[in-house]
Each structure stands twice: as C-alpha cells, then as structure tokens.
XYZ file of C-alpha atoms in Angstrom:
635
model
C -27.154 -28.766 5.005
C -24.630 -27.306 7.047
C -21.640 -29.429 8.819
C -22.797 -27.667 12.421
C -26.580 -28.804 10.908
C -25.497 -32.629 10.331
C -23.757 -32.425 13.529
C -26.881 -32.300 15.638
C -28.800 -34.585 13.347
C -26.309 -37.451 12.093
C -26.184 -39.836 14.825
C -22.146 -41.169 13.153
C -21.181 -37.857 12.922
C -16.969 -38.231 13.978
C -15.649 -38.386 17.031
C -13.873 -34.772 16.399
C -17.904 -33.430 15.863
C -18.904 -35.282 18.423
C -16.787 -34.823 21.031
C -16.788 -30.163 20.265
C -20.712 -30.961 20.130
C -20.990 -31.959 23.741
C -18.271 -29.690 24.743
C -20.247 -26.681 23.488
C -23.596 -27.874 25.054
C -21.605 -27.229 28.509
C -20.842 -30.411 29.267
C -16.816 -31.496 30.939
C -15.330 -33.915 30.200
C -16.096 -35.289 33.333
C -19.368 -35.536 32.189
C -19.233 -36.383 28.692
C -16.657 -39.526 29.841
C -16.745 -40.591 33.827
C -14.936 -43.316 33.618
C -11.690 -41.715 32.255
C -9.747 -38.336 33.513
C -10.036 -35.196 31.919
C -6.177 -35.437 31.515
C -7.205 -38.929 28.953
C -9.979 -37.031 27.362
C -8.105 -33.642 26.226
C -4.791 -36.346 25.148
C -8.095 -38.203 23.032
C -9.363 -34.919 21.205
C -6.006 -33.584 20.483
C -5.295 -37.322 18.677
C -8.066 -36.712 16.125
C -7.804 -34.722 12.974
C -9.371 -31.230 13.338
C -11.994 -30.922 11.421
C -11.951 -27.240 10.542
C -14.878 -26.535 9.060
C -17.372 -27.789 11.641
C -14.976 -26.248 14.242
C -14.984 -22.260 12.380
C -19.233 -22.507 11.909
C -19.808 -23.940 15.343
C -17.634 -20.549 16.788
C -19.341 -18.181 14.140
C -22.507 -19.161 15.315
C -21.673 -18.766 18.907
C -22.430 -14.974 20.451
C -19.951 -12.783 22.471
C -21.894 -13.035 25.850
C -21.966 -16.912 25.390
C -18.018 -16.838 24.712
C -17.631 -14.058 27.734
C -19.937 -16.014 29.840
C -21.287 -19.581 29.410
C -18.200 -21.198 27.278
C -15.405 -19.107 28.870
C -14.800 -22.203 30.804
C -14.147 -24.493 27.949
C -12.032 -21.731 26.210
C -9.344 -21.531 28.775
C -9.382 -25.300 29.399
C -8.778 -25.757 25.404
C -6.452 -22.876 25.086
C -4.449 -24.343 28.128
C -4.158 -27.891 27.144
C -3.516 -26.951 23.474
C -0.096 -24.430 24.354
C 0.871 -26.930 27.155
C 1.214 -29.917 23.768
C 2.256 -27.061 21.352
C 5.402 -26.403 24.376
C 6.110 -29.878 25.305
C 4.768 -33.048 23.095
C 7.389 -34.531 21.345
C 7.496 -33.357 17.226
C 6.229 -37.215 16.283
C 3.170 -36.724 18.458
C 0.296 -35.891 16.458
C -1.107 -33.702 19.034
C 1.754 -30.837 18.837
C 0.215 -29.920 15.355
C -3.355 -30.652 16.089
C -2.914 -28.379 19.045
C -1.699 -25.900 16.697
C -4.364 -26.152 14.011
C -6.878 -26.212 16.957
C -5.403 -22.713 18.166
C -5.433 -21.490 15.391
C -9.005 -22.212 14.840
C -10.309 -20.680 18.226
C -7.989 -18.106 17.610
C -9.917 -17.276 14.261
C -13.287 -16.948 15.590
C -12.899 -16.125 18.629
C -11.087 -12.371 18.029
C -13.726 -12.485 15.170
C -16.212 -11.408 17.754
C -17.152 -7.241 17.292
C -15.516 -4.930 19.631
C -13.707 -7.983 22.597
C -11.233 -4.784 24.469
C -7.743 -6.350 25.382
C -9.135 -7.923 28.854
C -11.687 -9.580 27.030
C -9.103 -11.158 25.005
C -7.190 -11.882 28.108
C -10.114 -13.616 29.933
C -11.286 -15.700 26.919
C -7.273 -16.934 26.248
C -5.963 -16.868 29.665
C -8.670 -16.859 32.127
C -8.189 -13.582 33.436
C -5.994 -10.585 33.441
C -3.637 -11.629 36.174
C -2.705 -14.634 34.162
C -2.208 -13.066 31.000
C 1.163 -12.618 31.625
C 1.872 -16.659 32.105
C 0.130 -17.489 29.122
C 0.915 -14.589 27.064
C 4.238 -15.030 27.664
C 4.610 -19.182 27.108
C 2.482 -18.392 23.853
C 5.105 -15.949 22.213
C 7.869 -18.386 23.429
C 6.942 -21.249 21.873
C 5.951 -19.327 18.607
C 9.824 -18.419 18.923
C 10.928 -21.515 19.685
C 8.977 -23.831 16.785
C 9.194 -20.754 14.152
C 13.062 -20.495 14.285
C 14.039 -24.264 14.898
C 15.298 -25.758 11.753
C 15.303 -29.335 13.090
C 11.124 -29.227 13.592
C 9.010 -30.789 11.267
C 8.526 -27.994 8.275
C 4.586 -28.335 8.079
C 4.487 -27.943 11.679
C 6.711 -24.615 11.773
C 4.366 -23.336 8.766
C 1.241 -23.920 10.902
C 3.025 -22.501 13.480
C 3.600 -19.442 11.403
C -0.034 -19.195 10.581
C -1.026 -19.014 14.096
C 0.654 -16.372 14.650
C -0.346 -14.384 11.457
C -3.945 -14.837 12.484
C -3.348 -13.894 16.196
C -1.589 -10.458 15.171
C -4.518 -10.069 12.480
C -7.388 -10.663 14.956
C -6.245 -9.089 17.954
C -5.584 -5.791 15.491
C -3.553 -3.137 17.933
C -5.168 -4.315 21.175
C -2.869 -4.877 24.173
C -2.028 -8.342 24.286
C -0.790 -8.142 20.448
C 2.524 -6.534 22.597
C 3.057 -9.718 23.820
C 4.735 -11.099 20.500
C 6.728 -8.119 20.462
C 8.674 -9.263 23.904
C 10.310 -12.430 22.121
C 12.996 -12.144 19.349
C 11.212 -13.743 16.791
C 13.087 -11.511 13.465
C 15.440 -14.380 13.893
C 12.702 -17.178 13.616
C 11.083 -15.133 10.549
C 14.570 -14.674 8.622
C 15.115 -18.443 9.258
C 12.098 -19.336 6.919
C 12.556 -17.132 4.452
C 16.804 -18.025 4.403
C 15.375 -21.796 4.888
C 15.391 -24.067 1.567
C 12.432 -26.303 2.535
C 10.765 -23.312 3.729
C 11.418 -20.688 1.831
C 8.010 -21.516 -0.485
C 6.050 -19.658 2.993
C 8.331 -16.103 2.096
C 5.119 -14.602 1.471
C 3.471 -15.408 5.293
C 7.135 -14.391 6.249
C 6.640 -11.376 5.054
C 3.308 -10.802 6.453
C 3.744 -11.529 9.702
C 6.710 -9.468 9.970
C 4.586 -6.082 8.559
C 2.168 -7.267 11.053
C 4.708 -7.028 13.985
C 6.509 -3.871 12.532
C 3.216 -1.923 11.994
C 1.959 -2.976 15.903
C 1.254 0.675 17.879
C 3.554 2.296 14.987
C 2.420 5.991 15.609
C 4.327 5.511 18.696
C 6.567 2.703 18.484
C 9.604 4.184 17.094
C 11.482 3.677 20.420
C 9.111 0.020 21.171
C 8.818 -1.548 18.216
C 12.476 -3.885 17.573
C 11.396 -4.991 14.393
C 11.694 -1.208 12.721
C 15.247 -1.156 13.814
C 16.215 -4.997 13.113
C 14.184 -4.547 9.325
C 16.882 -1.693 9.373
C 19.842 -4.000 10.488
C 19.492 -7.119 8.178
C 22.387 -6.873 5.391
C 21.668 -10.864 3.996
C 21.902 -10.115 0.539
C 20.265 -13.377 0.029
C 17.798 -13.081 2.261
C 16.974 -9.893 0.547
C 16.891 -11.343 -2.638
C 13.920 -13.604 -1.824
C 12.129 -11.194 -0.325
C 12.442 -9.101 -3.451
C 11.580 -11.759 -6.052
C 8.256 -12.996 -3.758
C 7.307 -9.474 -3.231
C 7.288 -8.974 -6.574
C 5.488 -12.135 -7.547
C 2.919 -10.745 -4.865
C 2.568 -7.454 -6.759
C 2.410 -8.596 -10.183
C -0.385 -11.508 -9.246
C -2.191 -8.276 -7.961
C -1.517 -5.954 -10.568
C -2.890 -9.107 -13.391
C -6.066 -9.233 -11.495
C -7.356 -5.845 -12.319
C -6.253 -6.804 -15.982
C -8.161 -9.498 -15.973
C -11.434 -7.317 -14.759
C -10.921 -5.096 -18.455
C -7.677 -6.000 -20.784
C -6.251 -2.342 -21.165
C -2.807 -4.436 -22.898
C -0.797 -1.372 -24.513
C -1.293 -1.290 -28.724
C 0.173 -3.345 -30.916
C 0.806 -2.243 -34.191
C -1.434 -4.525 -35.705
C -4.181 -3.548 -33.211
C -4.002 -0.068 -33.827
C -4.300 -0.949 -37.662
C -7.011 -2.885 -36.999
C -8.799 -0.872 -35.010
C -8.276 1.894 -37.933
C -9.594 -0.334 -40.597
C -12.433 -1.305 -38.332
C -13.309 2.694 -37.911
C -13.973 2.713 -41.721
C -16.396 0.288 -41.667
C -19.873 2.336 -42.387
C -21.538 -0.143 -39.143
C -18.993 1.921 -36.748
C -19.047 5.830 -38.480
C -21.529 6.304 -35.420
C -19.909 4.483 -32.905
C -19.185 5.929 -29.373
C -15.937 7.648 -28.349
C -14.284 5.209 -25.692
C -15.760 4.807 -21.877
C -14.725 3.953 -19.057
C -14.641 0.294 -17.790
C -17.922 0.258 -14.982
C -16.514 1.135 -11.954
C -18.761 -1.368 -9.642
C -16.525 -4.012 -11.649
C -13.551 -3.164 -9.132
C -15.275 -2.668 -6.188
C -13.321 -6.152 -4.589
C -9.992 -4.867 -6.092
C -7.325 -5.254 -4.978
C -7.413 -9.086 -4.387
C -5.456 -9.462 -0.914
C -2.200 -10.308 -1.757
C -2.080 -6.548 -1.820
C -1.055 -6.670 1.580
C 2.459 -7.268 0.047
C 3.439 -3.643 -0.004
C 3.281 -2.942 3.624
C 6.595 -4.944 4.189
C 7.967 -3.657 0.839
C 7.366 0.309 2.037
C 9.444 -0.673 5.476
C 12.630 -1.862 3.168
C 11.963 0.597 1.371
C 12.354 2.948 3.966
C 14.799 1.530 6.496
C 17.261 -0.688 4.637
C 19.902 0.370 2.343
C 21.153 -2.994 1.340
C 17.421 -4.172 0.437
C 17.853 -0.299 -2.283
C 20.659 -1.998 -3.517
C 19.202 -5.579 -4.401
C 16.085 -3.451 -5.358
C 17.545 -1.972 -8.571
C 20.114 -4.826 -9.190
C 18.464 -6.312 -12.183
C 16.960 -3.071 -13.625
C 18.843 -2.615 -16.319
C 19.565 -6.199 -17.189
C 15.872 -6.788 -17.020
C 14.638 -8.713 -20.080
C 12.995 -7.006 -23.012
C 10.332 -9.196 -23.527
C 6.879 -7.998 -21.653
C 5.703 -10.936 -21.040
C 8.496 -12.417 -19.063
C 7.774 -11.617 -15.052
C 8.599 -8.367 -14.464
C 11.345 -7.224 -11.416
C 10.186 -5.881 -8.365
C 10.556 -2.055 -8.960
C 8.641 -2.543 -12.056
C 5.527 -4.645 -10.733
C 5.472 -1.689 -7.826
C 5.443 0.793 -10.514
C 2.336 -1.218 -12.256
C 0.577 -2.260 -9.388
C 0.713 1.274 -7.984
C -0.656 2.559 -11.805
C -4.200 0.065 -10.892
C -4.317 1.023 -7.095
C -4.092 5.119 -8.008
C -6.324 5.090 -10.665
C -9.193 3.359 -8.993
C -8.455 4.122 -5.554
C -11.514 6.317 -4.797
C -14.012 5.341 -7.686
C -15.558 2.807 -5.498
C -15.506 5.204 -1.786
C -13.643 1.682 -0.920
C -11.694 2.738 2.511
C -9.976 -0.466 1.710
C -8.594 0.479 -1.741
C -7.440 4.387 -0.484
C -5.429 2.743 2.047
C -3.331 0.417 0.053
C -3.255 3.501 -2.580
C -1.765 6.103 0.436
C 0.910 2.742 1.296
C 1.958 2.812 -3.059
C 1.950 6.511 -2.537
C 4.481 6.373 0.193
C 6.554 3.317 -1.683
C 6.973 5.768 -4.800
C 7.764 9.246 -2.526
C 10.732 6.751 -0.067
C 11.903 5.302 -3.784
C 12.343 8.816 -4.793
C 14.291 10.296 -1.568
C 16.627 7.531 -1.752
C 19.704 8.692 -3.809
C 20.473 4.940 -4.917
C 17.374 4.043 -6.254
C 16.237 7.410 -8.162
C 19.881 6.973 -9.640
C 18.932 3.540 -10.819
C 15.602 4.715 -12.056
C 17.326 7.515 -13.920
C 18.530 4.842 -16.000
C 16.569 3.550 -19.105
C 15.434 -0.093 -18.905
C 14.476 -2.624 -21.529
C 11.864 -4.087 -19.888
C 8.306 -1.748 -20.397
C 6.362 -1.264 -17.054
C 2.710 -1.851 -17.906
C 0.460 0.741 -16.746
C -3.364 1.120 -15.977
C -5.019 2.109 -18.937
C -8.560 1.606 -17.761
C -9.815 4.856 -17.216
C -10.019 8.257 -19.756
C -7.925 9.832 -20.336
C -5.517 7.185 -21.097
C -1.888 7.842 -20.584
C 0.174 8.409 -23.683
C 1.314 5.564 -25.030
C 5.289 5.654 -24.519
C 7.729 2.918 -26.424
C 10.394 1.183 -24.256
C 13.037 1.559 -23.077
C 12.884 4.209 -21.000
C 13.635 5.108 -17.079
C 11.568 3.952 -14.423
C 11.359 7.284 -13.248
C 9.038 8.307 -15.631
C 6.418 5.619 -14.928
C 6.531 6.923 -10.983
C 5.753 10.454 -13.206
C 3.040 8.657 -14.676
C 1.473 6.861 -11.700
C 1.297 10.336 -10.028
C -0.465 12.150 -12.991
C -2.968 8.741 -12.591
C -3.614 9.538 -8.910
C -3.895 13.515 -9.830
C -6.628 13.006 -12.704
C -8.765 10.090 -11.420
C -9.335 11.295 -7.442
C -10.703 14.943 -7.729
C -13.695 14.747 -5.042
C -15.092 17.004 -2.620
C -14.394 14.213 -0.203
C -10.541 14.869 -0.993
C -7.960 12.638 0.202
C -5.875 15.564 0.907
C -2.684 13.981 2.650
C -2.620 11.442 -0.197
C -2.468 14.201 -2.952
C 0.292 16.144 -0.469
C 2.458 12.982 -0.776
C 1.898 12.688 -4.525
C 3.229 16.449 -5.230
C 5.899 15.934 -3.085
C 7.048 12.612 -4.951
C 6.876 14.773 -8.145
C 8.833 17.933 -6.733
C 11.326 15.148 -5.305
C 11.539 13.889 -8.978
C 12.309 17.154 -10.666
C 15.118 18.480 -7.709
C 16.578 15.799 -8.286
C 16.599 15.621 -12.106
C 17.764 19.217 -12.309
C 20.217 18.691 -10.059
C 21.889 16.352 -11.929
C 20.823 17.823 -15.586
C 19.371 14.978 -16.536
C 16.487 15.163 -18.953
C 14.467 12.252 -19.811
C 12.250 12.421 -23.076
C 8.556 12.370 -20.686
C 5.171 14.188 -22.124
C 5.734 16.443 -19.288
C 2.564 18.220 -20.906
C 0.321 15.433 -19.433
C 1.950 16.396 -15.873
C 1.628 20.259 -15.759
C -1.806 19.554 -16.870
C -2.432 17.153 -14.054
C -0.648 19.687 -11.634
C -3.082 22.674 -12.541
C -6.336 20.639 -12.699
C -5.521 20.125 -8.781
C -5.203 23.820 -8.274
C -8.489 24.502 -10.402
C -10.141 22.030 -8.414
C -9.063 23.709 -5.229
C -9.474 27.195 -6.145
C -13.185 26.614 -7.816
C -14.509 24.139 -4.039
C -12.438 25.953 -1.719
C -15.408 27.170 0.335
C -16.532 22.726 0.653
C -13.032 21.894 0.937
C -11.737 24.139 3.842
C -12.296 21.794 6.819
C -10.094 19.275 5.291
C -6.855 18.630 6.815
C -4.096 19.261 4.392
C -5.954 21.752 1.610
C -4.004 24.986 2.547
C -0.891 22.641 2.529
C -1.659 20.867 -0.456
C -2.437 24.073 -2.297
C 0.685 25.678 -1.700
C 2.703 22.698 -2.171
C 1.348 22.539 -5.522
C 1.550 25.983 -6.295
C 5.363 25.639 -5.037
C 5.924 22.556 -7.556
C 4.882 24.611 -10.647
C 7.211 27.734 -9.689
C 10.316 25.235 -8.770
C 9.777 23.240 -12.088
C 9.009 26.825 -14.300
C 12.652 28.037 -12.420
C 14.753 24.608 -13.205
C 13.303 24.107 -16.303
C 15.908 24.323 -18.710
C 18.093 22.844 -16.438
C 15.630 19.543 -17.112
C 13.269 19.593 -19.712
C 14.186 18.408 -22.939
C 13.643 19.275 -26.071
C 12.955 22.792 -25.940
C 9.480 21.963 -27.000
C 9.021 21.104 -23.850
C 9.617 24.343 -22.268
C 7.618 26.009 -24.767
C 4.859 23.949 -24.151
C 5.023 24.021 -20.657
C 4.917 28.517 -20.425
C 1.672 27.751 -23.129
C 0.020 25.286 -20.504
C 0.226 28.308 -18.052
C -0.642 31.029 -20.197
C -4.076 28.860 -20.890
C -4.419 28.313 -17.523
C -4.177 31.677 -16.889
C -7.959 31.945 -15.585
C -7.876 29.190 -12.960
C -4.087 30.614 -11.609
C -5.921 34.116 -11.543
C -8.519 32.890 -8.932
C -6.067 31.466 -6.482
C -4.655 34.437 -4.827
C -8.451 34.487 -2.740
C -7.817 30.963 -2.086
C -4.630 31.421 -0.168
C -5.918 34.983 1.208
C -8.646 32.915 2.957
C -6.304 30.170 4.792
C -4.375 33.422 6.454
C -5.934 35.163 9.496
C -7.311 38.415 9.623
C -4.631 41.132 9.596
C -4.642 43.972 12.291
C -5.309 47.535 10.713
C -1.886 48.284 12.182
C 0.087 45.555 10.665
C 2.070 46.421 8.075
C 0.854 44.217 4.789
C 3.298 41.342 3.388
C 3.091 38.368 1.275
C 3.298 34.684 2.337
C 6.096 32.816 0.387
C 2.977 30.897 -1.569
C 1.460 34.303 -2.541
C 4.920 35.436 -3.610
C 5.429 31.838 -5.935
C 1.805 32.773 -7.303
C 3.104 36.273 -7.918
C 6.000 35.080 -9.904
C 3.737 32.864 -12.082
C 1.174 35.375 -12.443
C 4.071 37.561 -13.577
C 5.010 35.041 -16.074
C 1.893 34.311 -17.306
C 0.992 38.429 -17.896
C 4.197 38.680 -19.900
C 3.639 36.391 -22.509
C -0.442 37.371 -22.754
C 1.142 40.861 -23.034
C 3.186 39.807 -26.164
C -0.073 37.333 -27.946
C -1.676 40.845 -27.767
C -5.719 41.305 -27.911
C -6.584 38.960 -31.239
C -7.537 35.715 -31.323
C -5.304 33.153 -32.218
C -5.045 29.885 -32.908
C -3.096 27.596 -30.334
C -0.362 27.175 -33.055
C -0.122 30.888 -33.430
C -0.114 31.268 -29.717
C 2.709 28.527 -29.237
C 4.766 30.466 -32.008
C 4.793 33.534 -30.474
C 5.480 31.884 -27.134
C 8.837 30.095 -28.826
C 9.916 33.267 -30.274
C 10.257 35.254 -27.071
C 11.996 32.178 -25.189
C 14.537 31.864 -27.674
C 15.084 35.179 -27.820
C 15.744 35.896 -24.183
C 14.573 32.807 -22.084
C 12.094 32.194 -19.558
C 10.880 35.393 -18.612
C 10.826 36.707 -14.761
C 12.476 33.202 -13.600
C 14.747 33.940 -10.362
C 16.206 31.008 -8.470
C 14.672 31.705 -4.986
C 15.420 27.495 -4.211
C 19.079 27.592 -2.665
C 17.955 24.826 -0.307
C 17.140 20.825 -0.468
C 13.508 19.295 -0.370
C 13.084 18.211 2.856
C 12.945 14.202 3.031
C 9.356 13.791 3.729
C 9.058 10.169 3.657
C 11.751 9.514 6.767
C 8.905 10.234 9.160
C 6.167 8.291 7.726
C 3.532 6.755 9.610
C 1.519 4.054 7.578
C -1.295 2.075 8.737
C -3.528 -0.118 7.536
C -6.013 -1.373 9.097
C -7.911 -3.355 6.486
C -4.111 -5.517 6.803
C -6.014 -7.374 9.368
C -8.819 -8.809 7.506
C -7.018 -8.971 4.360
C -3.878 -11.260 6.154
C -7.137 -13.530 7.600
C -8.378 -14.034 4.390
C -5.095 -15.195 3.131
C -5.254 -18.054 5.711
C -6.481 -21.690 5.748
C-alpha cells in the first residue's frame, strides 16, 4: 500500500501526513485548527520533518485543473510562508531548511504538470502575474544569498542548491526561469565548488551552472552573464576541481555501458586463448562475432551524462580551463586501470555515446552524442589543446568496442588525437540511416578536416590506420550518393556532401605533408581507386542540389564539382596504369606504389591557401532532455 493510501486509512498517520491531508481536502488552517492563527499553524508544519515521499505522490496524483483551480490557494499560501522562513528564520531554526526541502518538493511536482505556459507558473508560485516580480525576485535573492554565504550551515546551502537545480530543470526555458538570471549567483556557485566542506556538491555546481548558461541560449549571447563570466574565471584551482569531477562524471558514465557488454581491449593471454579455444572441434562451426543487442542500451547513457554540457562551455569559452585540461596528459599514469584524466574519459565516453547514439531512435542519446560531437570539434580548434593532444600519452584511452566492425586494436602510447580520429570513424560507421542526423555528421567531418589542417600544418605524422578513416569518409558519400532522392529534404545533405567530398581532396593534397609511412599514402590512392564506382555516381548528386541553369548561362563548375573533378582525375590515372586485367589487390597496390614513387601523387594542386574556418565559436547546443535528466539526479 501506498504512503498517500495509508494516509487516508491509518488513523496515527504523522502529523506532517496529517496536517498536507487536510490541507489538500481544501480545508485552511482556520479550519483544520480554530483555536490557533494561521500564522501558529504554518510556524507548526514548517517544525516537522518533511516527509517527502507522501508529499511527491500526494502532488503526482493531483491534476493540472485542480492545481490551476481548486488548490491554487494553498499553493501560494505554502510557497509564501516557505520563501518568507527560507529569507528570514534564523540558520538554527529548523524551519529555514524544512522550508527549503518543502520548496523544493512543490517545486518538483508542481512544474511536473504537462504543458503549465510561464503565467501558469506565475499564478501557481506567486499568485498571479503582477506579483511575479515580488516573489520572483525575493526567490533568486535568497538563492544568492544562502548559496554564496560561507558562514550558513553547509547542508542547508546544498539543499539550497538543489532547489534551484530542480527549479531551472522544471521550469525548462519558460519565462520565469529569467528570473535566476537577474542575481549574480556565478559567485555563489564558484564558492561551493572553491569551498572545502562543500566542494563534495562540484557535480550539482556544475549542473546548475549549464542549466543557467544554456537558459534562451539561441539568443542569449548578449543576455545570458554566465557565457561571459564561464569565460572570465582564471582560478586555476577552481578549474582544477571542476576538471577532476567532470571527469569522474564521464568515466562513471563511460563504465556503465561497459558494464551492459565487457568489450575490455585483448590481452595477450586472451587472444591466445581465444586461439586455442578456436581449435577446439565444439567451436570449428561457431559464429563470426555479433553485435551486443541493441535494446540492451536503450537507458544509456545513465544521467550523469549531463556532465558534458558544462564541460563543452569551458571548452569553448575559457582558455585557462585548455590549459588545466591537458596539464596532466602526458604525466598521466600508464596503468589502465588507474582513473583516467579528463581529456581521456571525454575521449571514451564520447567512443560509447557515438557508437550507439542512433541504434535505439533514443532522441535522448543523439543529443548528448551532437554535445560529445561539439566537445571533440572546440578541442580541435583550440591551438593549445590539439598541441597537447599531438603529444603521445602513456595512459591508453579505452574505446567502445561493442559494435562490428571493431576498431583496430592500437598499443599505447600514443596521441590523444588519434582516439578523437577514432571516435569520429565510430560516429561515421554506426549512424548511416535514412533518418540522417545530418548536422551531427557535418560537425564530425569538420572535426576530422580540423585534425588533418592542422597536422599538415605542422608536419606532424602520427602512426594512425588512417585506412579505417578514408573508408569511413567514403561509406558517407556512398550512402549519400546511392539515398539521395530520400535524403534531399534533410537540412544539411548538400552541405554535408560537399564537406565530405572537400575533406578527401584536402587530405589527398596534404598528404605527404602528414601521412606516415608511405604505406599510408599508397593505401590511401588504392582506397579511392576501389571506390572508384561510388565517387563516379556523385557528380548527379551535387548536379541535383544546384538550380536549373538558363539556356543562356554560360556553364561552370561549383568548387565541390571541381574537388570531385580532381579526385575523379586521380582516380582515372591510376585505373589507366592497372590497365584492363584483373588483379589481385596486392598486384593492384604494387602498381599503385610504383607510380607514386616514381613521380608522386598524381594531379595534386594545392588549391587550400586559406584556414578552416573555426566552426565551433558559434555553436549553439541544447539539450533538452538536461531537464529531466538533472531531476533525476535529485533527492
């Protein structure tokens, strides 16, 4: 039986139940005791524990017309007595944080209700839109006020924090969310997270300050103060907590798909093992490998997800919080199983979230996938952090192995920058649907064209299967070029097919300037040549994006259907010189190294004179399954 069942039955039910249960018939307190004030009654119920439980069924059991209506009363009354304690009791009174936990309650289930508009809200908090303001207003303040003071009880400034959390998550982007944003409260949040008795609530921190930084963000570049004070903060040690709980955060997340299907990276004895075990004449039959069932992540990822919204707006505003990002990279100790530094659990979180992102059709999942997305592509543009990744480290960064084909298995150390390679050639293989999340794939080629400018700027020339990415690369385009005609009414196709095209003919033009060993280049003018088909159909593709010529026009070539020229002129070259007869891919391959060394890459200009643009500066990520995931996280 239910607590709001036993409530109505249990004749010694407590004096908390018993008191909400006469209250929520319609009763005052007038009624309920005549013999004292209402003043004495509301000081008696805010003296008694809060008994949660009854308090969130009695509310989810309650409809919006009877809030709106009937109740509305008893709403205001409670949300009124409640803020006037929270503001002015004394922090020895029992009532301040009983007050608190009661707000925090109605709070809860009230915004819980489907579709309340912001004068709803105002009406059910404040009795009304003309006194929204008062108690909109007092509310922020003493948020401010209890948050940021360091003398106040520290259980009472971590309800306090909670409050607000679940306020910002329940009223989503409706209007009186703006209300928090009038009061300086960056201050109050650094305070806990700089605090040494509070420091342990860096993770709520953090939340509530994406929260507030992600409120109207589309348009609050010039509204929003926490976008430019998230810019502003230099604390190195401020920065360093928020770096070693975001990345406790990430790797808690990243272990929970692990634990779903253990895709650890071979051992050496488990790779003899399973070679022994292969012999056996019980498993000459057996199956090739399959993929882990997908319904088996359809929950994933476990909340604490939410993490990377405040990482992304470091990420992308503060240079100091680059800095304390790749401090420890290449100190970072060898062993994998010590916890892993931020920049590495991003890297293996973001591995999980792109390979399972659309397996499920989980909104949820694509959305925290397009935030890792936009993590790796701001990493990238910044010219302190590639640097850093350039660098090898000792510590491996464990990637998602749960889905075929399986990533090469690559020995440590190496640079981080080739597991952001690798988490992009994830999110290329696994999410090829006619219901393509176009924009997402845009960002991922971008990350990967930002990856190789830079690298062949600087000649550098990591050891990477670069195979496994020019493969990845020209699936997309086959994809594209074989569904164009169900794929055309999707914002960002044209874009994201000449993007890609683009990244193959910048990367074919740099490439001795940064693949290594020559193999590689070799390799990477056979992956074309094979592809050779698929390339062949896309000059259609990008005819039927442009609009109808007039007969007097004279005929010219976009700049994608020159890059597809040049790769088509390429590719003809090297066909020309395998000649007619079969051969065998070795064969191929030989005569393919043969002309390179010879004379190198043939038809390769340099038409790229200028710089990538920096596509991540003007980023606008949402999320709105934040909200539900930052009330789940709460008591």
């Amino acid at each position: 039986m239910s607590v709001l069942a036993k409530a109505s039955v249990v004749p010694h039910a407590s004096r908390f139940i018993a008191l909400f249960h006469k209250l929520f018939e319609g009763l005052t307190p007038k009624q309920i005791n005549p013999k004292e004030s209402a003043e004495a009654f509301w000081t008696e119920l805010l003296s008694l524990d809060v008994d949660r439980t009854y308090l969130t069924e009695r509310l989810a059991s309650l409809s919006k017309g009877d809030c709106l209506e009937r109740l509305k009363p008893l709403f205001v009354a409670l949300f009124s007595v409640c803020l006037q304690r929270v503001r002015m009791a004394p922090y020895d009174d029992p009532g301040k944080s009983h007050a608190v936990q009661l707000m925090t309650v109605l709070t809860r289930g009230l915004l819980s209700k489907n579709d309340l508009a912001g004068w709803q809200v105002m009406e059910l908090f404040a009795g009304g839109v003309n006194q929204s303001d008062k108690f909109f207003n007092e509310f922020g303040s003493a948020v401010v006020t209890l948050l940021g003071n360091d003398n106040a009880p520290v259980e009472l400034r971590h309800e306090v924090l909670q409050l607000a959390i679940v306020f910002l998550c329940g009223i989503n982007q409706l209007s009186p969310g703006a209300y928090l944003l009038r009061d300086d409260l960056f201050p109050a949040i650094i305070s806990i997270i700089r605090g040494r008795e509070t420091g342990r609530f860096t993770f709520e921190a953090l939340l509530l300050l994406a929260l507030l930084s992600n409120f109207h963000k589309s348009d609050a570049a010039k509204m929003n103060p926490f976008l430019h004070q998230i810019k502003e903060i230099t604390d190195v040690e401020v920065l360093r907590k928020v770096c070693w709980n975001a990345g406790y955060a990430a790797a808690t997340t990243a272990t929970a798909y692990q634990e779903i299907s253990d895709d650890s990276p071979p051992t050496m004895s488990s790779m003899i093992g399973s070679f022994v075990s292969s012999l056996r004449p019980d498993r000459a039959l057996s199956s090739t490998p399959v993929d882990t069932p997908k319904e088996l992540f359809k929950n994933q990822p476990i909340e604490a997800c939410i993490i990377l919204l405040p990482i992304l707006e470091f990420v992308l505003r503060n240079r100091t919080f680059s800095s304390i990002l790749v401090e420890g990279i290449r100190d970072a100790p060898g062993d994998k199983n010590s916890r892993p530094p931020l920049p590495h659990a991003i890297m293996s979180l973001s591995s999980y979230l792109l390979t399972h992102a659309t397996s499920t059709s989980s909104f949820r999942a694509i959305g925290y996938a397009n935030v890792a997305l936009h993590i790796l592509l701001a990493s990238v543009e910044s010219e302190n952090i590639i640097r850093a990744f350039c660098e090898p480290s000792p510590q491996p960064v464990r990637l998602c192995r749960q889905r075929l084909p399986m990533l090469p298995f690559s020995p440590s150390p190496r640079p981080l920058i080739c597991a952001i390679l690798d988490c992009c050639i994830l999110w290329l293989r696994h999410n090829l649907h006619k219901r393509l999340e176009g924009s997402l794939y845009l960002t991922c080629v971008r990350t990967c064209h930002r990856i190789i400018w830079f690298l062949q700027k600087e000649h550098i020339r990591p050891e990477y299967h670069w195979l496994e990415l020019w493969k990845a690369i020209i699936g997309v385009l086959d994809f594209l070029g074989g569904k164009l005609d169900e794929l055309t009414s999707i914002v960002g196709t044209e874009q994201l097919l000449q993007e890609s095209l683009v990244l193959l003919d910048f990367a074919l033009t740099k490439a001795e300037a940064f693949l290594s060993p020559p193999q590689a280049i070799h390799e990477f003018i056979y992956e074309l040549v094979r592809s050779a088909p698929a390339l062949r159909r896309l000059p259609a593709s990008l005819r039927s994006f442009i609009s109808p010529r007039t007969p007097t026009s004279p005929s010219h070539e976009t700049f994608s259907e020159q890059v597809l020229s040049r790769l088509l002129s390429t590719i003809n070259f090297y066909e020309e010189k395998l000649g007619s007869k079969n051969r065998s891919a070795i064969g191929a391959l030989r005569v393919i190294v043969k002309e390179i060394e010879r004379d190198g890459i043939h038809g390769v200009g340099d038409p790229y004179t200028e710089d990538p643009s920096s596509w991540s500066a003007g980023s606008t990520i949402f999320l709105r399954h934040a909200y539900s995931d930052g009330m789940a996280l709460m008591p």
